[in-house]
Structure formats: C-alpha cells, structure tokens
Coordinates of C-alpha atoms and ligand atoms in Angstrom, one line a residue:
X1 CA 0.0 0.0 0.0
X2 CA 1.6 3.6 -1.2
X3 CA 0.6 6.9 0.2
X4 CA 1.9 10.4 -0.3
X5 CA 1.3 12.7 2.0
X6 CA 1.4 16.4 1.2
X7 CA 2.1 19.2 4.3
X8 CA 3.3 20.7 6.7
X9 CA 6.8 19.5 8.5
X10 CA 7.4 21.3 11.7
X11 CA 9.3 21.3 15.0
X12 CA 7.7 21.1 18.4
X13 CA 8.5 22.8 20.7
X14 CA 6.5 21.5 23.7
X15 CA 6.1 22.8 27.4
X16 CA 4.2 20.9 30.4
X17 CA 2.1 22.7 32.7
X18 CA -0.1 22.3 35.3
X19 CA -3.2 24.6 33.3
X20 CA -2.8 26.7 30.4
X21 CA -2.4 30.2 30.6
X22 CA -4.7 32.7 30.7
X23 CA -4.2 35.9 28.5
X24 CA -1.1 37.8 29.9
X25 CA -0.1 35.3 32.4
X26 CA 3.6 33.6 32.9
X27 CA 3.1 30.5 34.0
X28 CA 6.6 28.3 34.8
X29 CA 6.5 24.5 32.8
X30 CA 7.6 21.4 34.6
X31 CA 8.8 20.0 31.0
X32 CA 10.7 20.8 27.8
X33 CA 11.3 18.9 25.0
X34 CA 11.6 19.9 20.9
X35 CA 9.7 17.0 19.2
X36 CA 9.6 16.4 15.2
X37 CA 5.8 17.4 14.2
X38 CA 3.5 19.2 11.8
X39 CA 0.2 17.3 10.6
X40 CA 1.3 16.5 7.3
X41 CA 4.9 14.8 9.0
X42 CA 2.8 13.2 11.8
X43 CA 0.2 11.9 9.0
X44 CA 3.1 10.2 7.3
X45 CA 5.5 9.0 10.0
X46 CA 2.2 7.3 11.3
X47 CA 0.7 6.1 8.1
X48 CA 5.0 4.6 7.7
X49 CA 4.4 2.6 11.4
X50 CA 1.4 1.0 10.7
X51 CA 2.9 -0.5 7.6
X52 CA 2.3 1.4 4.8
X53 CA 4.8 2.8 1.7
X54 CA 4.9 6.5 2.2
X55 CA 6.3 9.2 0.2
X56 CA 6.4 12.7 2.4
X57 CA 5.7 15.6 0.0
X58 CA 6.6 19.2 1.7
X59 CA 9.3 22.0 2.5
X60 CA 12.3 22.1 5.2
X61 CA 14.1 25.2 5.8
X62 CA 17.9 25.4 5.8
X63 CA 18.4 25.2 9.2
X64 CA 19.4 23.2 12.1
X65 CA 15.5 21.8 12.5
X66 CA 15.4 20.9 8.7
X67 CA 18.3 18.4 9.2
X68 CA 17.0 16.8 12.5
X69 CA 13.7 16.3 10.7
X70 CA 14.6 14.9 7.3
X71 CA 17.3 12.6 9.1
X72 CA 14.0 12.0 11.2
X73 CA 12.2 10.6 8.1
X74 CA 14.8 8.7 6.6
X75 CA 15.5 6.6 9.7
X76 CA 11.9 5.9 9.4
X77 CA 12.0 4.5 6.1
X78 CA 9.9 7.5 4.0
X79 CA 10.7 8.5 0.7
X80 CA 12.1 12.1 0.5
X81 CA 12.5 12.6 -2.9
X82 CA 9.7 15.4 -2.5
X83 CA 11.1 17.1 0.3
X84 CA 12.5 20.3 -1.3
X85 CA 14.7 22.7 1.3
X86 CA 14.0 26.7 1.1
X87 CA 16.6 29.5 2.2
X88 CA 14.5 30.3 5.4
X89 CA 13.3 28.8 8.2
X90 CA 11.8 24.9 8.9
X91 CA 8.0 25.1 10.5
X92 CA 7.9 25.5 14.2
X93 CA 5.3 25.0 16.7
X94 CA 4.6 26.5 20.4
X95 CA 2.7 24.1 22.2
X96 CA 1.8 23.8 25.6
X97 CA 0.2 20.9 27.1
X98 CA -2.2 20.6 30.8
X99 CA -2.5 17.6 33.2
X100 CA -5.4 16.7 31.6
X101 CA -3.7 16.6 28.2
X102 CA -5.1 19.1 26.4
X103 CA -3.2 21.3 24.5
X104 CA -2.6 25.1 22.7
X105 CA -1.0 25.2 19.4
X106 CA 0.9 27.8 18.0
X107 CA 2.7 27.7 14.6
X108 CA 5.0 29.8 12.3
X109 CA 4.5 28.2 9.1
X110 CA 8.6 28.6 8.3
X111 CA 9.0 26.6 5.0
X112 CA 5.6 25.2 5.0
X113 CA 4.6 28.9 3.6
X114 CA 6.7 28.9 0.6
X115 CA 5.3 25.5 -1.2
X116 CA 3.7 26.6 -5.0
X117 CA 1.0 25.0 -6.7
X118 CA 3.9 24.6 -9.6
X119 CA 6.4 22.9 -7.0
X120 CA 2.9 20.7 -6.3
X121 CA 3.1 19.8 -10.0
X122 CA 6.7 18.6 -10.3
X123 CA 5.4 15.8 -7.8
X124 CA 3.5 14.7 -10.0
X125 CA 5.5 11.2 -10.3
X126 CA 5.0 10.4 -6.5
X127 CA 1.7 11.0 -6.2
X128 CA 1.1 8.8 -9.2
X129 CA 2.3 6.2 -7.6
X130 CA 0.0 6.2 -4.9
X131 CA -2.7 4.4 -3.9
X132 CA -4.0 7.2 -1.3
X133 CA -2.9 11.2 -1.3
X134 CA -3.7 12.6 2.2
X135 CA -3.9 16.5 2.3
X136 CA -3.9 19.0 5.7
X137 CA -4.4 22.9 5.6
X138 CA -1.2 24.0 7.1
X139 CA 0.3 24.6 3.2
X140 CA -1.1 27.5 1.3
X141 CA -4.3 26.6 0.4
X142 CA -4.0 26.8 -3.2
X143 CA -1.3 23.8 -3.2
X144 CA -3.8 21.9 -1.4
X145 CA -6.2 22.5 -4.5
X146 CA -3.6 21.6 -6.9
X147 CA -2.6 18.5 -5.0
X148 CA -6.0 17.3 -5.0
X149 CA -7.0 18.1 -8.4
X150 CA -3.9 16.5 -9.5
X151 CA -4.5 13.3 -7.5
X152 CA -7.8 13.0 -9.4
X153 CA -6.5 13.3 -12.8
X154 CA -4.9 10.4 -11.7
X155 CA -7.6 8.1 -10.2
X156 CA -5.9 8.3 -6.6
X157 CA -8.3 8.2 -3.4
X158 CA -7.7 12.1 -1.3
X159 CA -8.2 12.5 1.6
X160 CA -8.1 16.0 3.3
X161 CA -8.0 16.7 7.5
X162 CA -9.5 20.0 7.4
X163 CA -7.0 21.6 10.4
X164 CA -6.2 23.9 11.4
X165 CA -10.0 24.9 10.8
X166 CA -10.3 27.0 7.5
X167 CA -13.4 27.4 5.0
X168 CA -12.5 25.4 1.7
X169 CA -13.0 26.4 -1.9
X170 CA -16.3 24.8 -3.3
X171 CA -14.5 23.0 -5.8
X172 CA -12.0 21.3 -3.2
X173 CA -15.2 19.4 -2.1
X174 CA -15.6 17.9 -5.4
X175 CA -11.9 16.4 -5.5
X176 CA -12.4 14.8 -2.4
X177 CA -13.2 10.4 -1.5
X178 CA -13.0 11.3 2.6
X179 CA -13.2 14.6 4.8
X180 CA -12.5 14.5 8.3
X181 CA -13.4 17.3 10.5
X182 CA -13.6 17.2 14.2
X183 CA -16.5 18.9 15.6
X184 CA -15.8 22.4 15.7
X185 CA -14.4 22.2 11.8
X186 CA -17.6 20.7 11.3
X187 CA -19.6 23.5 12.5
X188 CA -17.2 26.3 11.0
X189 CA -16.9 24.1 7.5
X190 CA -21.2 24.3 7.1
X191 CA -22.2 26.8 9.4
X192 CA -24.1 24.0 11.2
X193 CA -24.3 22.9 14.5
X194 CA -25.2 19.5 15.0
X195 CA -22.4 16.8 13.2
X196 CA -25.7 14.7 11.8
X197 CA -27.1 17.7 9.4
X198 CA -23.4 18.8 9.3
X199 CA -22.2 15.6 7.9
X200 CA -25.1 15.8 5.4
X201 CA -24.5 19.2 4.2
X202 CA -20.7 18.4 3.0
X203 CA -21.9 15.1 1.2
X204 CA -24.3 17.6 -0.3
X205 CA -20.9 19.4 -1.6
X206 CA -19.3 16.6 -3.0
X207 CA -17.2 14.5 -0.9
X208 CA -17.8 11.0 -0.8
X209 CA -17.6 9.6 3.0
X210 CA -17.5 12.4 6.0
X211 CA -15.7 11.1 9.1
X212 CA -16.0 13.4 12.3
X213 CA -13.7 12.9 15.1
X214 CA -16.2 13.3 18.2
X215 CA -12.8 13.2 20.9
X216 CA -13.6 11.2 23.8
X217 CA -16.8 10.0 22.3
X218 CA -15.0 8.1 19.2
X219 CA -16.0 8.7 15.5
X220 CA -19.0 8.4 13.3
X221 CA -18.7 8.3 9.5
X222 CA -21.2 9.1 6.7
X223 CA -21.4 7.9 3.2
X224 CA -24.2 6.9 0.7
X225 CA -24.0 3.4 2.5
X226 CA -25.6 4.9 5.7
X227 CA -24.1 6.3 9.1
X228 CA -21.7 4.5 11.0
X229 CA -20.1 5.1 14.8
X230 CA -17.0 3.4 16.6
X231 CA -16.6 3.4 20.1
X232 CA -14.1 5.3 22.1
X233 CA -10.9 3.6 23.9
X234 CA -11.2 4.8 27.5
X235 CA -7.4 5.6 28.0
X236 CA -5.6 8.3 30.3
X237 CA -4.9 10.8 28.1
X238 CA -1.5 12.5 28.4
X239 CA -0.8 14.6 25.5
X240 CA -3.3 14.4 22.8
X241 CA -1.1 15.6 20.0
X242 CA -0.7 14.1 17.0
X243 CA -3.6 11.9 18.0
X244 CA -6.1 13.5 15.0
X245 CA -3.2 13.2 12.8
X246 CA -2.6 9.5 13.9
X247 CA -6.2 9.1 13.7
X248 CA -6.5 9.4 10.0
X249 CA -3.1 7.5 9.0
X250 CA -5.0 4.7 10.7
X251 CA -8.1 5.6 8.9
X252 CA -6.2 5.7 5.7
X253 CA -4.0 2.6 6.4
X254 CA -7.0 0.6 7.1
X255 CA -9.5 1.6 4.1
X256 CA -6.2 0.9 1.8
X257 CA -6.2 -2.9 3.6
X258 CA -9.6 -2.8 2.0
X259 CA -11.4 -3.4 5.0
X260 CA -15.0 -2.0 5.9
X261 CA -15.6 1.6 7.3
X262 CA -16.5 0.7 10.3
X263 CA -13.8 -1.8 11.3
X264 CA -11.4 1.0 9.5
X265 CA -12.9 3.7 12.1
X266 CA -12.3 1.5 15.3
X267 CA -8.4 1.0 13.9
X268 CA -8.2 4.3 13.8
X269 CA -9.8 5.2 17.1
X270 CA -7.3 2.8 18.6
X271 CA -4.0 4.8 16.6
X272 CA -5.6 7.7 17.9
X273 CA -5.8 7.1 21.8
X274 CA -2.6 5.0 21.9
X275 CA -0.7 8.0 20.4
X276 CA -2.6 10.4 23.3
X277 CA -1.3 8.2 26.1
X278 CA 2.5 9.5 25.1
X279 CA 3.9 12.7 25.5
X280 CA 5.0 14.6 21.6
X281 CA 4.1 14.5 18.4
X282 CA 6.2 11.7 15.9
X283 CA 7.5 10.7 19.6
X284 CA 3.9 9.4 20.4
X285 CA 3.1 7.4 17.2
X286 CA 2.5 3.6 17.7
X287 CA 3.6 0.8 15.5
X288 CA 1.5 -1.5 13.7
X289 CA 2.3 -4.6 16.4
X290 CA 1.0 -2.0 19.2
X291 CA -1.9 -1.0 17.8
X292 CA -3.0 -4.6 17.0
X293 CA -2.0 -5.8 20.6
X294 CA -3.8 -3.1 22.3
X295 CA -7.3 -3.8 19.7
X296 CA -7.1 -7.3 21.0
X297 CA -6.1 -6.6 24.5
X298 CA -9.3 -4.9 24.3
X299 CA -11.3 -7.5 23.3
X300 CA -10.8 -9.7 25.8
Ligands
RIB401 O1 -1.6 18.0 14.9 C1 -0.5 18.3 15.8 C2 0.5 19.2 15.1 O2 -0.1 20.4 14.8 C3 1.8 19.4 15.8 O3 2.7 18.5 15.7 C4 2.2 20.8 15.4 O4 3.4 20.9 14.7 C5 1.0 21.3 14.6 O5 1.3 21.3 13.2

C-alpha cells in the first residue's frame, strides 16, 4: 500500500504545565522537549508505522530543524525525494500541554509557507504512484487544491483533514473520497451545528464519506451506504497531540487494507488514543504490532 502525504513538517517545541495560561499570564513549565511534528509529517510518520509505503511531500528550511527532521524521516524508512529545502526557516510550533492533556498550538509556518501550486506539480511522479494522497491545511491553500486536483486526474483516493479549521474552496469538495473534521471544523466548514445535518450538508458538496472525530466519544462516518459510529478507547490521556493526525493515517492505512468503514474507524480510534497516552508529536506514534495488541487486549 503507497501513500503520499502532502504538508506541513514542523518542529515542536513542547512545554508541560499544570493549566494553560490565561491571556497575559507567565506560568513556569515542569517539562521541555523539541519533538519532530506538523500534521502532514505526523500523517506520514504514522501512516510509515502501521505499515504502509509512504512518500512525504513538503518543504524544510535550511536550518538546524530541517536536518534533524529529514534525518527523522529517513531513519523511518519514508521516501524524501519530495522534500524540497528553502533559504529560510523549517516550520515550528509552540505548544503547551495541561494535566489533563489538552493542548494550545501555535505555529509559524517557516517553509511550509513557501510551497507553490507549480512545486505541487513537479510531484507529480509520486503521487502517481500512490494508492492514497492525504492532504492538511497548514500549506497554502491553493497547493492543497492543486494536489488534489492532480491526485484525481490520476484516479488516486484524497483525503483532506480539514486543520487547522479553514473554509474550503467549493471545488476542493468535489476532489475529495474522505473529509475528516472534528467537531468544531464541522460547525465552522457548514455553518451547522449538529455533526448529523453537518455531515449531510458536506456530502451535499461533494465528498464522498465524512468522518467526524467526536474526541472522547469516538467517530461516526457518513457515506451513501448509511451512518456509521466506533466506540471510544477509555485511556488516560496524556498529551493528545498528533492523536487527530494518527487518527487518519489509521483511517487511511486501514480503508487501503480494504477493509469496511466501520472496522477502519475503530483501527483508527485505537491509533488515535494510543498516540494520546505518550507525550509529543512523531515521539507518540504507535507501531503497527502496538496497535493490533492493544485492539485485541481490548477484546478480551
Ligand atoms: O496536529 C499536531 C501538530 O499540529 C503538531 O505536531 C504541530 O506541529 C502542529 O502542526
């Protein structure tokens, strides 16, 4: 199974405190760590763990970041043909992270920022070879556009994780086979509140299967087939970045297995909460053999 991801690549740079601040308050952390991340990077360094081919498709800068996090990639077996390196700086991300593991997310686009619909285009070779394209809005959205359009032309299955939360050209819709919102893209994507009419109102635009990440209440999918949920894992969440991001690798992984939405959605629920039980980004992403272990623990 090949995929090619397209996005952002960014460094982490993650603080632990008690609560998050509130506007104009210093708070001290009782952590620090720089941890590889970025959706698009997560997306692939997860989709690479549970098995699959991947080809990562995005912009370092030419700094000290952008050789930790393409050295990061090739230990991890991606292909980086499509990784081109700009004069500037390599994404970065503020994040701080509360007991309960939830999280604030700040990020300078570095590199990410300077990707062209043309530079899109002269990838055309990977993401021919691909089975799956899997798209994120932290590259201009315009690249995102021509990714998809161009993944079409070729027959490819796309699909986009609408986050950070931005509205999407109508024509976007039309390009894609899966859309996966979480509940508050949901309501700012349609203007909806309510993820049942929401769900319906995007299949009205286009896509083919909505999937809504519902947090610690699981999934729920929506296609011409019908409705479908998946159960949460009850786990003690840590840090819960990274776990939207491993959620649709597994999503992806699985539906490229060829195996039925709704078993696909519980894999992916269970990528999801294993990678919130660990602290980081890429640091937090669990292998294949873990996933399946901890389905089956489950179970019994
Ligand atoms: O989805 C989590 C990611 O969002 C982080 O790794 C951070 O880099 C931001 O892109």
């Amino acid at each position: 199974m090949k995929i090619a991801v397209i996005g952002s690549i960014n460094m982490d740079i993650v603080m632990k405190v008690h609560r998050l601040p509130e506007k104009g308050e210093t708070l001290m952390a009782s952590d620090y760590r720089t941890v590889p991340g970025g959706k698009g990077a997560n997306q692939a360094v997860a989709a690479a763990r549970l098995g699959a081919s991947v080809a990562m498709i995005g912009a370092l800068g030419n700094d000290a970041f952008g050789d930790t996090l393409l050295k990061g990639f090739q230990d991890e077996g991606l292909n980086v043909e499509g990784i081109q390196r700009t004069t500037g700086a390599s994404g970065n991300a503020l994040i701080t992270v509360d007991d309960q593991g939830d999280n604030t997310i700040l990020v300078y686009p570095g590199a990410n920022g300077d990707i062209t619909p043309q530079w899109i285009h002269q990838q055309e070779k990977l993401i021919q070879e691909a089975d799956w394209v899997m798209l994120q809005l932290e590259i201009p959205m315009n690249c995102v556009v021509a990714a998809a359009k161009l993944a079409k032309k070729h027959g490819k299955k796309v699909i986009l994780n609408p986050a950070p939360a931005a509205e999407l050209p109508p024509e976007l819709y039309t390009f894609l086979d899966l859309l996966t919102p979480n509940e508050t893209e949901l309501a700012l994507l349609t203007g909806i509140t309510g993820s049942e009419a929401g769900m319906q109102e995007l299949l009205k635009r286009g896509v083919k299967t909505i999937v809504v990440t519902l947090g610690s209440k699981g999934s729920m999918a929506k296609n011409g087939d019908g409705t479908f949920t998946a159960e949460p894992y009850a786990i003690k969440a840590v840090d819960t970045t990274a776990a939207g991001d491993a959620f649709n690798a597994g999503l992806v992984v699985a539906l490229a297995e060829e195996r039925p939405l709704q078993e696909a959605l519980a894999f992916a629920n269970a990528v999801g909460a294993l990678t919130a039980t660990q602290m980081g980004a890429q640091h937090s992403l669990p292998l294949r053999g873990q996933v399946d272990d901890f389905m089956k623990s489950y179970q019994a």
